[in-house]
Coordinates of C-alpha atoms in Angstrom, one line a residue:
X1 CA 131.9 95.7 124.0
X2 CA 131.5 99.1 124.2
X3 CA 131.4 99.6 120.2
X4 CA 128.8 97.5 120.4
X5 CA 126.5 99.6 122.8
X6 CA 127.6 102.7 121.1
X7 CA 126.2 101.3 117.7
X8 CA 123.1 100.2 119.4
X9 CA 122.7 103.8 121.5
X10 CA 123.3 105.5 117.9
X11 CA 121.0 103.2 115.5
X12 CA 118.4 102.8 118.5
X13 CA 117.6 99.6 120.1
X14 CA 114.4 99.1 118.2
X15 CA 115.8 99.2 114.7
X16 CA 118.4 96.3 116.3
X17 CA 115.6 94.4 117.1
X18 CA 113.7 94.7 114.2
X19 CA 116.7 93.5 112.1
X20 CA 117.2 90.6 114.6
X21 CA 113.7 89.6 114.7
X22 CA 113.5 89.7 111.0
X23 CA 116.3 87.5 110.6
X24 CA 116.0 85.2 112.9
X25 CA 112.2 84.2 111.6
X26 CA 113.5 84.4 108.0
X27 CA 116.3 81.4 109.2
X28 CA 113.9 79.4 111.4
X29 CA 111.7 78.7 108.4
X30 CA 114.8 77.7 106.0
X31 CA 114.4 74.4 106.9
X32 CA 111.6 74.3 105.2
X33 CA 112.6 75.5 102.0
X34 CA 113.0 79.3 100.1
X35 CA 109.0 79.1 100.0
X36 CA 108.5 79.3 103.6
X37 CA 111.3 81.9 103.9
X38 CA 109.5 84.2 101.1
X39 CA 106.2 83.3 103.4
X40 CA 108.0 84.4 106.5
X41 CA 109.4 87.5 104.9
X42 CA 106.2 88.8 104.0
X43 CA 104.6 87.7 107.3
X44 CA 107.3 89.8 109.1
X45 CA 107.1 92.7 106.5
X46 CA 103.3 93.0 107.6
X47 CA 103.8 92.7 111.0
X48 CA 106.4 95.3 111.1
X49 CA 104.3 97.5 109.2
X50 CA 101.4 97.0 111.6
X51 CA 103.3 97.3 114.4
X52 CA 104.7 100.8 113.1
X53 CA 101.2 102.2 112.1
X54 CA 98.7 100.9 115.1
X55 CA 101.1 100.3 118.3
X56 CA 103.7 102.8 117.9
X57 CA 103.1 106.4 119.0
X58 CA 105.4 107.6 115.9
X59 CA 105.5 105.9 112.5
X60 CA 109.3 105.1 112.0
X61 CA 109.7 103.8 109.0
X62 CA 113.6 102.9 109.7
X63 CA 111.8 100.4 111.9
X64 CA 110.3 98.9 108.7
X65 CA 113.3 98.9 106.5
X66 CA 115.8 97.2 109.5
X67 CA 113.0 94.2 109.6
X68 CA 113.3 94.4 105.9
X69 CA 117.4 94.5 106.1
X70 CA 117.2 91.2 108.7
X71 CA 115.0 89.3 106.5
X72 CA 117.1 89.7 103.3
X73 CA 119.9 89.0 105.2
X74 CA 118.8 85.9 105.9
X75 CA 117.5 85.0 102.8
X76 CA 120.7 85.7 101.1
X77 CA 122.9 83.7 103.5
X78 CA 120.6 81.2 102.7
X79 CA 121.2 81.1 99.0
X80 CA 125.0 79.6 98.9
X81 CA 124.2 77.1 101.8
X82 CA 121.3 75.8 99.6
X83 CA 123.6 75.9 96.6
X84 CA 126.1 73.9 98.0
X85 CA 123.7 71.2 99.2
X86 CA 122.1 70.2 95.7

């Protein structure tokens, strides 16, 4: 647990949350297929940019990158499952 806490402290809780929420949101769309996942991916990226630009005190592209990585990870994890089911 100490290693996880140190990781979150070094990376930043906001980036961890962007990554986790992006991955979760794309995963939630997975039962509806790849198109739904791609739409969710786009929505999350738009919301991340809007949040950074208008809601945060300081623009941090690292948060947007973390959201992208979370969405991308969930998307890539879906591909082997989709191939195995077909």
